[in-house]
C-alpha cells in the first residue's frame, strides 16, 4: 500500500515534469517525436534508478559516517556523471542494439536535473533503500508519461499554423501549461 | 565598446531564458513570486561569475578529455558555497527555493557558458560574460516571477495592490501558470525582435 501511494503520488499528483519542473530541458528538447521521447525516457529510467541506489548508498555509508554531508552536491554530480559514462561503455560492449537506441541520450542525462533532483529528494524524504528505488522508478514512469503524451501532442501541433511569433518554444510551453493543468486534476488523489 | 556588448548581450539579444532557452527548470520552478525569481537569479549569477572566472584562469591546466567533469566539479564547489551561505544568512529564501539551490549545478546555462565561453576566452572578458549572462538570467526570472505574482496574487514584491479580501488568479502561481506565462513572454520577445529587425 505504501508503495502504491509513492507510485501514484509520483506519477500523477506530483508529476516530476509537470508539477515539480525537473527535467524540463529534455522535456522540451527531445519531445518533437514520440519515438525519440520513448528512447529518452528509457534511458532516464535506467540511469535514475541506478543513480538513486548508488547515491543513497554513498550518502549513508560514506558521507554520514564521515560527517561530511555538505559535500552532497559535489559527490552526487560526480557519481552521476561517472555512472552515465560507465553505463555508456558497458552498454556499448554488452548490447549494441540498445546502445544504438539509447546512446545519443546518455550524455544528455548528466545534466538532466531530474536525476540529481530525485537523488536529493530521496535523502530529504528519509526513505529507506527499497522506498528510494520505488520512488525513482515511479518518478521515471511519470517522466515517461509526460514526455510521450507531450510528444504526441507536438506531432499534431506541427500540422497547424500558429502566428509567426508563437512558433516553436512559445506554443510548446503553452501546450505544456495546458497539459500541466490537466494533471492538476489528479491533485488530492492520495 | 566590445566589452560593453559582451555585457549587454545577455539582456535581450542572447537572453539565456527568452532566446537560448537554457536553465528552464529553475526558471519555471521558483518563479511563483518576483522576490523568489530575483533570489534564484542572483544565486545563479554568483555561481556563474565565480565558475567563469576560475575556469578561465585554469583552462590551460585541464586536459581536454576531462574538461567537462573538471568544469562540473568547479561549478559544484561554488554551488555548495552558495547553498551553505544561503542557509546561514537567508533561511527564508533558502526554504522557498529548496531543491533548486543544489540543482544550480545542472543548470545548463552555467555549464554552457563554461564550455562555450570561459574555456576559450581570457579572464577579463569571461567575467564580463558571466556577469552579463547572469544578470540577463536574473532579469528574465524576476520578470516572469513579477508577472506571475501580479496575475496570481495581485501583488508585486509582496506588496498587495488589490483589496485584502480579494484573491488573484491562483492558476498563475501554480505550475500551469509558469508554462503559460513563459510561453507568452517568449512570444512577446520574439515579436519585439522581429519589429527591431524589420
mmCIF file of C-alpha atoms in Angstrom:
data_model
loop_
_atom_site.group_PDB
_atom_site.id
_atom_site.type_symbol
_atom_site.label_atom_id
_atom_site.label_comp_id
_atom_site.label_asym_id
_atom_site.label_seq_id
_atom_site.Cartn_x
_atom_site.Cartn_y
_atom_site.Cartn_z
ATOM 1 C CA UNK A 1 0.000 0.000 0.000
ATOM 2 C CA UNK A 2 2.780 2.361 0.950
ATOM 3 C CA UNK A 3 4.497 1.692 -2.379
ATOM 4 C CA UNK A 4 1.258 2.228 -4.251
ATOM 5 C CA UNK A 5 0.973 5.670 -2.646
ATOM 6 C CA UNK A 6 4.539 6.513 -3.620
ATOM 7 C CA UNK A 7 3.794 5.341 -7.152
ATOM 8 C CA UNK A 8 0.545 7.254 -7.689
ATOM 9 C CA UNK A 9 1.917 10.312 -5.955
ATOM 10 C CA UNK A 10 4.992 10.401 -8.172
ATOM 11 C CA UNK A 11 3.331 9.564 -11.474
ATOM 12 C CA UNK A 12 0.165 11.638 -11.322
ATOM 13 C CA UNK A 13 -0.097 14.016 -8.389
ATOM 14 C CA UNK A 14 3.446 15.347 -8.220
ATOM 15 C CA UNK A 15 4.451 14.569 -11.769
ATOM 16 C CA UNK A 16 8.146 15.240 -11.976
ATOM 17 C CA UNK A 17 7.949 17.353 -15.118
ATOM 18 C CA UNK A 18 4.547 18.977 -14.970
ATOM 19 C CA UNK A 19 4.308 19.742 -11.261
ATOM 20 C CA UNK A 20 7.884 19.754 -9.982
ATOM 21 C CA UNK A 21 9.638 21.226 -13.017
ATOM 22 C CA UNK A 22 12.515 18.778 -13.073
ATOM 23 C CA UNK A 23 13.871 17.597 -16.384
ATOM 24 C CA UNK A 24 12.367 20.406 -18.417
ATOM 25 C CA UNK A 25 15.324 20.534 -20.819
ATOM 26 C CA UNK A 26 14.820 17.027 -22.246
ATOM 27 C CA UNK A 27 11.068 17.537 -21.950
ATOM 28 C CA UNK A 28 11.218 20.459 -24.380
ATOM 29 C CA UNK A 29 14.290 19.289 -26.264
ATOM 30 C CA UNK A 30 13.596 15.733 -27.378
ATOM 31 C CA UNK A 31 9.827 15.733 -27.379
ATOM 32 C CA UNK A 32 9.192 16.522 -31.026
ATOM 33 C CA UNK A 33 8.802 12.819 -31.929
ATOM 34 C CA UNK A 34 7.165 10.010 -29.952
ATOM 35 C CA UNK A 35 9.935 7.586 -30.888
ATOM 36 C CA UNK A 36 12.825 9.654 -29.510
ATOM 37 C CA UNK A 37 10.892 10.506 -26.388
ATOM 38 C CA UNK A 38 10.429 6.798 -25.631
ATOM 39 C CA UNK A 39 14.192 6.274 -26.034
ATOM 40 C CA UNK A 40 14.962 9.196 -23.773
ATOM 41 C CA UNK A 41 12.568 8.024 -21.052
ATOM 42 C CA UNK A 42 14.000 4.512 -21.132
ATOM 43 C CA UNK A 43 17.497 5.909 -20.668
ATOM 44 C CA UNK A 44 16.255 8.088 -17.811
ATOM 45 C CA UNK A 45 14.523 5.140 -16.129
ATOM 46 C CA UNK A 46 17.734 3.163 -16.246
ATOM 47 C CA UNK A 47 20.102 5.894 -15.085
ATOM 48 C CA UNK A 48 17.770 7.359 -12.477
ATOM 49 C CA UNK A 49 17.266 4.032 -10.730
ATOM 50 C CA UNK A 50 20.974 3.192 -10.780
ATOM 51 C CA UNK A 51 21.929 6.696 -9.671
ATOM 52 C CA UNK A 52 19.440 6.722 -6.806
ATOM 53 C CA UNK A 53 20.712 3.401 -5.493
ATOM 54 C CA UNK A 54 24.368 4.397 -5.681
ATOM 55 C CA UNK A 55 23.931 7.905 -4.257
ATOM 56 C CA UNK A 56 21.759 6.509 -1.467
ATOM 57 C CA UNK A 57 24.434 4.018 -0.504
ATOM 58 C CA UNK A 58 27.230 6.560 -0.750
ATOM 59 C CA UNK A 59 25.319 9.093 1.333
ATOM 60 C CA UNK A 60 24.522 6.660 4.115
ATOM 61 C CA UNK A 61 27.712 4.604 4.096
ATOM 62 C CA UNK A 62 30.312 7.272 3.339
ATOM 63 C CA UNK A 63 29.098 10.819 3.851
ATOM 64 C CA UNK A 64 27.105 10.308 7.049
ATOM 65 C CA UNK A 65 29.783 8.298 8.969
ATOM 66 C CA UNK A 66 32.423 10.857 7.955
ATOM 67 C CA UNK A 67 30.070 13.739 8.810
ATOM 68 C CA UNK A 68 30.636 15.485 5.521
ATOM 69 C CA UNK A 69 27.014 15.722 4.377
ATOM 70 C CA UNK A 70 27.668 19.176 2.952
ATOM 71 C CA UNK A 71 29.704 17.519 0.208
ATOM 72 C CA UNK A 72 26.453 16.020 -1.087
ATOM 73 C CA UNK A 73 26.108 18.117 -4.226
ATOM 74 C CA UNK A 74 29.712 17.619 -5.351
ATOM 75 C CA UNK A 75 29.684 13.883 -4.680
ATOM 76 C CA UNK A 76 26.337 13.268 -6.285
ATOM 77 C CA UNK A 77 27.107 15.031 -9.519
ATOM 78 C CA UNK A 78 30.401 13.150 -9.822
ATOM 79 C CA UNK A 79 28.703 9.821 -9.120
ATOM 80 C CA UNK A 80 26.002 10.537 -11.688
ATOM 81 C CA UNK A 81 28.494 11.698 -14.317
ATOM 82 C CA UNK A 82 30.723 8.656 -13.891
ATOM 83 C CA UNK A 83 27.720 6.348 -13.751
ATOM 84 C CA UNK A 84 26.447 7.673 -17.057
ATOM 85 C CA UNK A 85 29.889 7.206 -18.572
ATOM 86 C CA UNK A 86 30.081 3.659 -17.243
ATOM 87 C CA UNK A 87 26.608 2.729 -18.436
ATOM 88 C CA UNK A 88 27.559 4.022 -21.846
ATOM 89 C CA UNK A 89 30.719 1.889 -22.011
ATOM 90 C CA UNK A 90 29.040 -1.270 -20.676
ATOM 91 C CA UNK A 91 26.035 -0.892 -22.923
ATOM 92 C CA UNK A 92 28.230 -0.397 -25.991
ATOM 93 C CA UNK A 93 30.015 -3.692 -25.233
ATOM 94 C CA UNK A 94 27.122 -5.823 -23.994
ATOM 95 C CA UNK A 95 24.168 -4.741 -26.055
ATOM 96 C CA UNK A 96 24.986 -2.778 -29.211
ATOM 97 C CA UNK A 97 21.326 -2.564 -30.325
ATOM 98 C CA UNK A 98 20.318 -0.996 -27.013
ATOM 99 C CA UNK A 99 23.286 1.341 -27.287
ATOM 100 C CA UNK A 100 22.164 2.319 -30.768
ATOM 101 C CA UNK A 101 18.734 3.146 -29.428
ATOM 102 C CA UNK A 102 19.688 4.962 -26.226
ATOM 103 C CA UNK A 103 23.290 6.006 -26.844
ATOM 104 C CA UNK A 104 22.657 9.529 -28.024
ATOM 105 C CA UNK A 105 20.559 10.344 -24.967
ATOM 106 C CA UNK A 106 23.040 9.142 -22.371
ATOM 107 C CA UNK A 107 25.424 12.125 -22.302
ATOM 108 C CA UNK A 108 22.428 14.440 -22.072
ATOM 109 C CA UNK A 109 21.297 12.759 -18.875
ATOM 110 C CA UNK A 110 24.257 14.029 -16.830
ATOM 111 C CA UNK A 111 22.771 17.489 -16.900
ATOM 112 C CA UNK A 112 19.196 16.266 -16.522
ATOM 113 C CA UNK A 113 18.190 17.812 -13.235
ATOM 114 C CA UNK A 114 15.560 15.123 -12.723
ATOM 115 C CA UNK A 115 18.252 12.568 -11.897
ATOM 116 C CA UNK A 116 20.059 14.751 -9.358
ATOM 117 C CA UNK A 117 16.733 16.058 -8.069
ATOM 118 C CA UNK A 118 15.357 12.602 -7.300
ATOM 119 C CA UNK A 119 18.636 11.570 -5.649
ATOM 120 C CA UNK A 120 18.394 14.594 -3.331
ATOM 121 C CA UNK A 121 14.644 14.210 -2.692
ATOM 122 C CA UNK A 122 15.158 10.629 -1.551
ATOM 123 C CA UNK A 123 17.505 11.850 1.176
ATOM 124 C CA UNK A 124 15.198 14.727 2.142
ATOM 125 C CA UNK A 125 12.217 12.376 2.479
ATOM 126 C CA UNK A 126 14.281 9.965 4.592
ATOM 127 C CA UNK A 127 13.259 6.900 2.620
ATOM 128 C CA UNK A 128 14.880 3.519 3.110
ATOM 129 C CA UNK A 129 16.605 1.816 0.193
ATOM 130 C CA UNK A 130 13.562 -0.050 -1.101
ATOM 131 C CA UNK A 131 11.331 3.017 -0.894
ATOM 132 C CA UNK A 132 14.012 5.012 -2.682
ATOM 133 C CA UNK A 133 14.080 2.550 -5.552
ATOM 134 C CA UNK A 134 10.291 2.640 -5.777
ATOM 135 C CA UNK A 135 10.423 6.444 -5.701
ATOM 136 C CA UNK A 136 12.992 6.575 -8.504
ATOM 137 C CA UNK A 137 11.145 4.104 -10.712
ATOM 138 C CA UNK A 138 7.790 5.859 -10.180
ATOM 139 C CA UNK A 139 9.307 9.217 -10.999
ATOM 140 C CA UNK A 140 10.834 7.938 -14.204
ATOM 141 C CA UNK A 141 7.493 6.446 -15.205
ATOM 142 C CA UNK A 142 5.948 9.851 -14.544
ATOM 143 C CA UNK A 143 8.652 11.357 -16.743
ATOM 144 C CA UNK A 144 7.872 8.768 -19.434
ATOM 145 C CA UNK A 145 4.133 9.540 -19.410
ATOM 146 C CA UNK A 146 4.613 13.312 -19.507
ATOM 147 C CA UNK A 147 7.188 13.086 -22.289
ATOM 148 C CA UNK A 148 5.274 10.662 -24.510
ATOM 149 C CA UNK A 149 1.935 12.445 -24.146
ATOM 150 C CA UNK A 150 3.588 15.769 -24.869
ATOM 151 C CA UNK A 151 5.428 14.357 -27.892
ATOM 152 C CA UNK A 152 2.130 13.032 -29.239
ATOM 153 C CA UNK A 153 0.541 16.457 -28.921
ATOM 154 C CA UNK A 154 3.527 18.144 -30.524
ATOM 155 C CA UNK A 155 3.392 15.840 -33.541
ATOM 156 C CA UNK A 156 -0.166 17.049 -34.090
ATOM 157 C CA UNK A 157 0.834 20.633 -33.419
ATOM 158 C CA UNK A 158 3.237 20.553 -36.366
ATOM 159 C CA UNK A 159 0.256 20.277 -38.698
ATOM 160 C CA UNK A 160 -1.196 23.584 -37.585
ATOM 161 C CA UNK A 161 -0.082 27.081 -38.348
ATOM 162 C CA UNK A 162 0.170 29.311 -35.282
ATOM 163 C CA UNK A 163 1.002 33.050 -35.519
ATOM 164 C CA UNK A 164 4.644 33.511 -36.531
ATOM 165 C CA UNK A 165 5.813 34.788 -33.133
ATOM 166 C CA UNK A 166 4.226 31.834 -31.334
ATOM 167 C CA UNK A 167 6.014 29.203 -33.432
ATOM 168 C CA UNK A 168 8.370 26.804 -31.678
ATOM 169 C CA UNK A 169 9.015 27.302 -27.988
ATOM 170 C CA UNK A 170 6.098 29.609 -27.049
ATOM 171 C CA UNK A 171 3.351 27.361 -28.368
ATOM 172 C CA UNK A 172 5.110 24.291 -26.915
ATOM 173 C CA UNK A 173 5.260 25.941 -23.488
ATOM 174 C CA UNK A 174 1.611 26.923 -23.569
ATOM 175 C CA UNK A 175 0.694 23.379 -24.591
ATOM 176 C CA UNK A 176 2.769 22.091 -21.672
ATOM 177 C CA UNK A 177 0.866 24.501 -19.438
ATOM 178 C CA UNK A 178 -2.463 23.030 -20.525
ATOM 179 C CA UNK A 179 -1.131 19.514 -20.008
ATOM 180 C CA UNK A 180 0.026 20.506 -16.536
ATOM 181 C CA UNK A 181 -3.442 21.927 -15.897
ATOM 182 C CA UNK A 182 -4.927 18.577 -16.851
ATOM 183 C CA UNK A 183 -2.580 16.793 -14.446
ATOM 184 C CA UNK A 184 -3.725 19.118 -11.657
ATOM 185 C CA UNK A 185 -6.980 17.230 -11.842
ATOM 186 C CA UNK A 186 -5.197 14.393 -10.062
ATOM 187 C CA UNK A 187 -4.489 16.576 -7.024
ATOM 188 C CA UNK A 188 -5.911 15.119 -3.849
ATOM 189 C CA UNK A 189 -5.804 11.583 -5.203
ATOM 190 C CA UNK A 190 -3.501 10.440 -2.424
ATOM 191 C CA UNK B 1 32.760 49.123 -26.727
ATOM 192 C CA UNK B 2 33.062 45.396 -27.374
ATOM 193 C CA UNK B 3 33.244 44.740 -23.614
ATOM 194 C CA UNK B 4 30.000 46.646 -23.247
ATOM 195 C CA UNK B 5 28.484 44.485 -25.969
ATOM 196 C CA UNK B 6 29.600 41.293 -24.196
ATOM 197 C CA UNK B 7 27.907 42.592 -21.082
ATOM 198 C CA UNK B 8 24.598 43.688 -22.580
ATOM 199 C CA UNK B 9 24.060 40.773 -24.983
ATOM 200 C CA UNK B 10 22.607 38.706 -22.132
ATOM 201 C CA UNK B 11 19.654 41.012 -21.552
ATOM 202 C CA UNK B 12 17.640 40.684 -24.734
ATOM 203 C CA UNK B 13 19.590 39.603 -27.785
ATOM 204 C CA UNK B 14 21.078 36.431 -26.282
ATOM 205 C CA UNK B 15 18.937 36.259 -23.177
ATOM 206 C CA UNK B 16 19.535 32.801 -21.697
ATOM 207 C CA UNK B 17 15.851 32.233 -20.957
ATOM 208 C CA UNK B 18 13.903 34.054 -23.649
ATOM 209 C CA UNK B 19 16.183 33.332 -26.599
ATOM 210 C CA UNK B 20 18.564 30.475 -25.776
ATOM 211 C CA UNK B 21 16.044 28.514 -23.645
ATOM 212 C CA UNK B 22 18.699 27.476 -21.119
ATOM 213 C CA UNK B 23 18.150 26.823 -17.441
ATOM 214 C CA UNK B 24 14.441 26.193 -17.812
ATOM 215 C CA UNK B 25 13.975 24.126 -14.637
ATOM 216 C CA UNK B 26 14.692 26.886 -12.104
ATOM 217 C CA UNK B 27 13.052 29.387 -14.450
ATOM 218 C CA UNK B 28 9.749 27.577 -14.204
ATOM 219 C CA UNK B 29 10.169 26.081 -10.755
ATOM 220 C CA UNK B 30 10.872 29.031 -8.488
ATOM 221 C CA UNK B 31 9.160 31.973 -10.156
ATOM 222 C CA UNK B 32 5.991 31.980 -8.064
ATOM 223 C CA UNK B 33 6.884 35.481 -6.905
ATOM 224 C CA UNK B 34 9.215 38.266 -8.016
ATOM 225 C CA UNK B 35 11.394 38.001 -4.936
ATOM 226 C CA UNK B 36 11.991 34.264 -5.424
ATOM 227 C CA UNK B 37 12.897 34.852 -9.061
ATOM 228 C CA UNK B 38 15.308 37.599 -8.049
ATOM 229 C CA UNK B 39 16.878 35.424 -5.342
ATOM 230 C CA UNK B 40 17.324 32.447 -7.640
ATOM 231 C CA UNK B 41 18.703 34.680 -10.397
ATOM 232 C CA UNK B 42 21.267 36.282 -8.108
ATOM 233 C CA UNK B 43 22.320 32.925 -6.634
ATOM 234 C CA UNK B 44 22.873 31.556 -10.145
ATOM 235 C CA UNK B 45 24.698 34.737 -11.160
ATOM 236 C CA UNK B 46 27.073 34.357 -8.223
ATOM 237 C CA UNK B 47 27.878 30.777 -9.235
ATOM 238 C CA UNK B 48 28.214 31.675 -12.905
ATOM 239 C CA UNK B 49 30.515 34.609 -12.176
ATOM 240 C CA UNK B 50 32.808 32.544 -9.931
ATOM 241 C CA UNK B 51 32.870 29.470 -12.158
ATOM 242 C CA UNK B 52 33.523 31.522 -15.311
ATOM 243 C CA UNK B 53 36.410 33.291 -13.584
ATOM 244 C CA UNK B 54 38.011 30.141 -12.201
ATOM 245 C CA UNK B 55 37.585 28.158 -15.411
ATOM 246 C CA UNK B 56 39.061 30.967 -17.481
ATOM 247 C CA UNK B 57 42.074 31.027 -15.130
ATOM 248 C CA UNK B 58 42.732 27.268 -15.030
ATOM 249 C CA UNK B 59 41.668 26.364 -18.578
ATOM 250 C CA UNK B 60 45.249 25.623 -19.671
ATOM 251 C CA UNK B 61 45.802 23.216 -16.792
ATOM 252 C CA UNK B 62 42.840 20.990 -17.650
ATOM 253 C CA UNK B 63 43.425 18.159 -20.153
ATOM 254 C CA UNK B 64 40.933 18.457 -22.953
ATOM 255 C CA UNK B 65 39.420 14.985 -22.433
ATOM 256 C CA UNK B 66 38.336 15.506 -18.840
ATOM 257 C CA UNK B 67 37.321 19.128 -19.175
ATOM 258 C CA UNK B 68 33.582 18.594 -18.659
ATOM 259 C CA UNK B 69 33.975 16.669 -15.347
ATOM 260 C CA UNK B 70 36.513 19.267 -14.235
ATOM 261 C CA UNK B 71 34.083 22.102 -15.030
ATOM 262 C CA UNK B 72 31.327 20.303 -13.150
ATOM 263 C CA UNK B 73 33.488 19.947 -10.048
ATOM 264 C CA UNK B 74 34.330 23.661 -10.115
ATOM 265 C CA UNK B 75 30.663 24.550 -10.516
ATOM 266 C CA UNK B 76 29.537 22.097 -7.823
ATOM 267 C CA UNK B 77 32.013 23.577 -5.330
ATOM 268 C CA UNK B 78 30.625 27.064 -5.831
ATOM 269 C CA UNK B 79 27.066 25.766 -5.629
ATOM 270 C CA UNK B 80 27.901 24.186 -2.273
ATOM 271 C CA UNK B 81 29.286 27.525 -1.068
ATOM 272 C CA UNK B 82 26.154 29.375 -2.205
ATOM 273 C CA UNK B 83 23.947 26.635 -0.725
ATOM 274 C CA UNK B 84 25.575 26.858 2.718
ATOM 275 C CA UNK B 85 25.713 30.683 2.719
ATOM 276 C CA UNK B 86 22.023 30.988 1.838
ATOM 277 C CA UNK B 87 21.099 28.503 4.542
ATOM 278 C CA UNK B 88 23.079 30.546 7.066
ATOM 279 C CA UNK B 89 22.174 34.096 6.092
ATOM 280 C CA UNK B 90 18.826 33.961 4.249
ATOM 281 C CA UNK B 91 16.978 30.965 5.723
ATOM 282 C CA UNK B 92 13.587 32.172 4.444
ATOM 283 C CA UNK B 93 14.711 32.359 0.838
ATOM 284 C CA UNK B 94 16.574 29.064 1.286
ATOM 285 C CA UNK B 95 13.337 27.443 2.406
ATOM 286 C CA UNK B 96 11.436 28.854 -0.592
ATOM 287 C CA UNK B 97 13.964 27.841 -3.233
ATOM 288 C CA UNK B 98 14.559 24.448 -1.628
ATOM 289 C CA UNK B 99 15.667 21.764 -4.041
ATOM 290 C CA UNK B 100 16.516 24.224 -6.783
ATOM 291 C CA UNK B 101 19.625 25.536 -4.995
ATOM 292 C CA UNK B 102 21.650 22.299 -5.261
ATOM 293 C CA UNK B 103 20.204 21.944 -8.756
ATOM 294 C CA UNK B 104 22.062 25.077 -9.891
ATOM 295 C CA UNK B 105 24.822 22.534 -10.577
ATOM 296 C CA UNK B 106 22.917 21.100 -13.509
ATOM 297 C CA UNK B 107 21.719 24.444 -14.835
ATOM 298 C CA UNK B 108 22.757 24.100 -18.473
ATOM 299 C CA UNK B 109 23.342 27.869 -18.656
ATOM 300 C CA UNK B 110 26.352 27.658 -16.332
ATOM 301 C CA UNK B 111 27.998 24.626 -17.926
ATOM 302 C CA UNK B 112 27.121 26.069 -21.321
ATOM 303 C CA UNK B 113 28.952 29.343 -20.630
ATOM 304 C CA UNK B 114 31.921 27.432 -19.208
ATOM 305 C CA UNK B 115 32.193 25.286 -22.307
ATOM 306 C CA UNK B 116 31.323 27.879 -24.941
ATOM 307 C CA UNK B 117 32.958 30.949 -23.479
ATOM 308 C CA UNK B 118 35.190 30.735 -20.391
ATOM 309 C CA UNK B 119 37.246 27.796 -21.685
ATOM 310 C CA UNK B 120 38.157 29.698 -24.843
ATOM 311 C CA UNK B 121 38.473 33.361 -23.895
ATOM 312 C CA UNK B 122 40.521 35.463 -21.474
ATOM 313 C CA UNK B 123 39.759 36.024 -17.813
ATOM 314 C CA UNK B 124 38.515 39.617 -18.034
ATOM 315 C CA UNK B 125 36.069 39.027 -20.842
ATOM 316 C CA UNK B 126 34.813 35.812 -19.185
ATOM 317 C CA UNK B 127 33.981 37.745 -16.028
ATOM 318 C CA UNK B 128 32.051 40.289 -18.092
ATOM 319 C CA UNK B 129 30.265 37.484 -19.937
ATOM 320 C CA UNK B 130 29.377 35.756 -16.650
ATOM 321 C CA UNK B 131 28.030 38.968 -15.151
ATOM 322 C CA UNK B 132 26.020 39.867 -18.264
ATOM 323 C CA UNK B 133 24.549 36.420 -18.781
ATOM 324 C CA UNK B 134 23.836 36.044 -15.067
ATOM 325 C CA UNK B 135 22.065 39.384 -14.856
ATOM 326 C CA UNK B 136 20.119 38.585 -18.036
ATOM 327 C CA UNK B 137 19.005 35.346 -16.371
ATOM 328 C CA UNK B 138 18.088 37.282 -13.208
ATOM 329 C CA UNK B 139 16.166 39.809 -15.283
ATOM 330 C CA UNK B 140 14.176 37.050 -17.002
ATOM 331 C CA UNK B 141 13.391 35.265 -13.734
ATOM 332 C CA UNK B 142 12.348 38.470 -11.989
ATOM 333 C CA UNK B 143 10.141 39.481 -14.928
ATOM 334 C CA UNK B 144 8.483 36.069 -15.020
ATOM 335 C CA UNK B 145 8.128 35.958 -11.234
ATOM 336 C CA UNK B 146 6.756 39.509 -11.143
ATOM 337 C CA UNK B 147 4.191 38.822 -13.863
ATOM 338 C CA UNK B 148 3.037 35.620 -12.176
ATOM 339 C CA UNK B 149 2.818 37.383 -8.822
ATOM 340 C CA UNK B 150 0.794 40.263 -10.284
ATOM 341 C CA UNK B 151 -1.627 37.901 -12.019
ATOM 342 C CA UNK B 152 -1.669 35.200 -9.386
ATOM 343 C CA UNK B 153 -1.777 37.034 -6.096
ATOM 344 C CA UNK B 154 -2.381 40.668 -7.080
ATOM 345 C CA UNK B 155 0.895 41.741 -5.549
ATOM 346 C CA UNK B 156 4.408 42.738 -6.570
ATOM 347 C CA UNK B 157 7.451 42.103 -4.320
ATOM 348 C CA UNK B 158 4.962 41.112 -1.592
ATOM 349 C CA UNK B 159 3.175 44.470 -1.839
ATOM 350 C CA UNK B 160 -0.508 43.701 -2.392
ATOM 351 C CA UNK B 161 -2.338 46.224 -4.555
ATOM 352 C CA UNK B 162 -5.747 44.574 -4.712
ATOM 353 C CA UNK B 163 -8.147 44.614 -1.720
ATOM 354 C CA UNK B 164 -7.006 42.448 1.167
ATOM 355 C CA UNK B 165 -10.054 40.195 0.953
ATOM 356 C CA UNK B 166 -9.690 39.535 -2.798
ATOM 357 C CA UNK B 167 -7.654 36.713 -4.327
ATOM 358 C CA UNK B 168 -5.639 36.810 -7.515
ATOM 359 C CA UNK B 169 -5.983 34.265 -10.294
ATOM 360 C CA UNK B 170 -4.441 31.391 -8.375
ATOM 361 C CA UNK B 171 -3.750 29.453 -11.558
ATOM 362 C CA UNK B 172 -0.809 31.696 -12.355
ATOM 363 C CA UNK B 173 1.187 30.891 -9.247
ATOM 364 C CA UNK B 174 0.528 27.191 -9.735
ATOM 365 C CA UNK B 175 2.635 25.045 -12.093
ATOM 366 C CA UNK B 176 0.499 25.533 -15.261
ATOM 367 C CA UNK B 177 0.802 29.305 -14.896
ATOM 368 C CA UNK B 178 4.583 29.053 -15.150
ATOM 369 C CA UNK B 179 4.435 27.369 -18.545
ATOM 370 C CA UNK B 180 1.722 29.637 -19.911
ATOM 371 C CA UNK B 181 3.209 32.963 -18.770
ATOM 372 C CA UNK B 182 6.680 31.980 -20.015
ATOM 373 C CA UNK B 183 5.191 30.961 -23.368
ATOM 374 C CA UNK B 184 3.597 34.364 -23.825
ATOM 375 C CA UNK B 185 6.723 36.178 -22.598
ATOM 376 C CA UNK B 186 8.884 34.402 -25.186
ATOM 377 C CA UNK B 187 6.323 35.194 -27.885
ATOM 378 C CA UNK B 188 6.452 38.836 -26.799
ATOM 379 C CA UNK B 189 10.256 38.917 -27.013
ATOM 380 C CA UNK B 190 10.046 37.263 -30.457
ATOM 381 C CA UNK B 191 7.639 39.958 -31.619
ATOM 382 C CA UNK B 192 9.913 42.663 -30.231
ATOM 383 C CA UNK B 193 12.963 41.292 -32.046
ATOM 384 C CA UNK B 194 11.067 40.923 -35.285
ATOM 385 C CA UNK B 195 9.975 44.556 -35.118
ATOM 386 C CA UNK B 196 13.554 45.632 -34.486
ATOM 387 C CA UNK B 197 14.852 43.574 -37.400
ATOM 388 C CA UNK B 198 12.251 44.884 -39.828
#
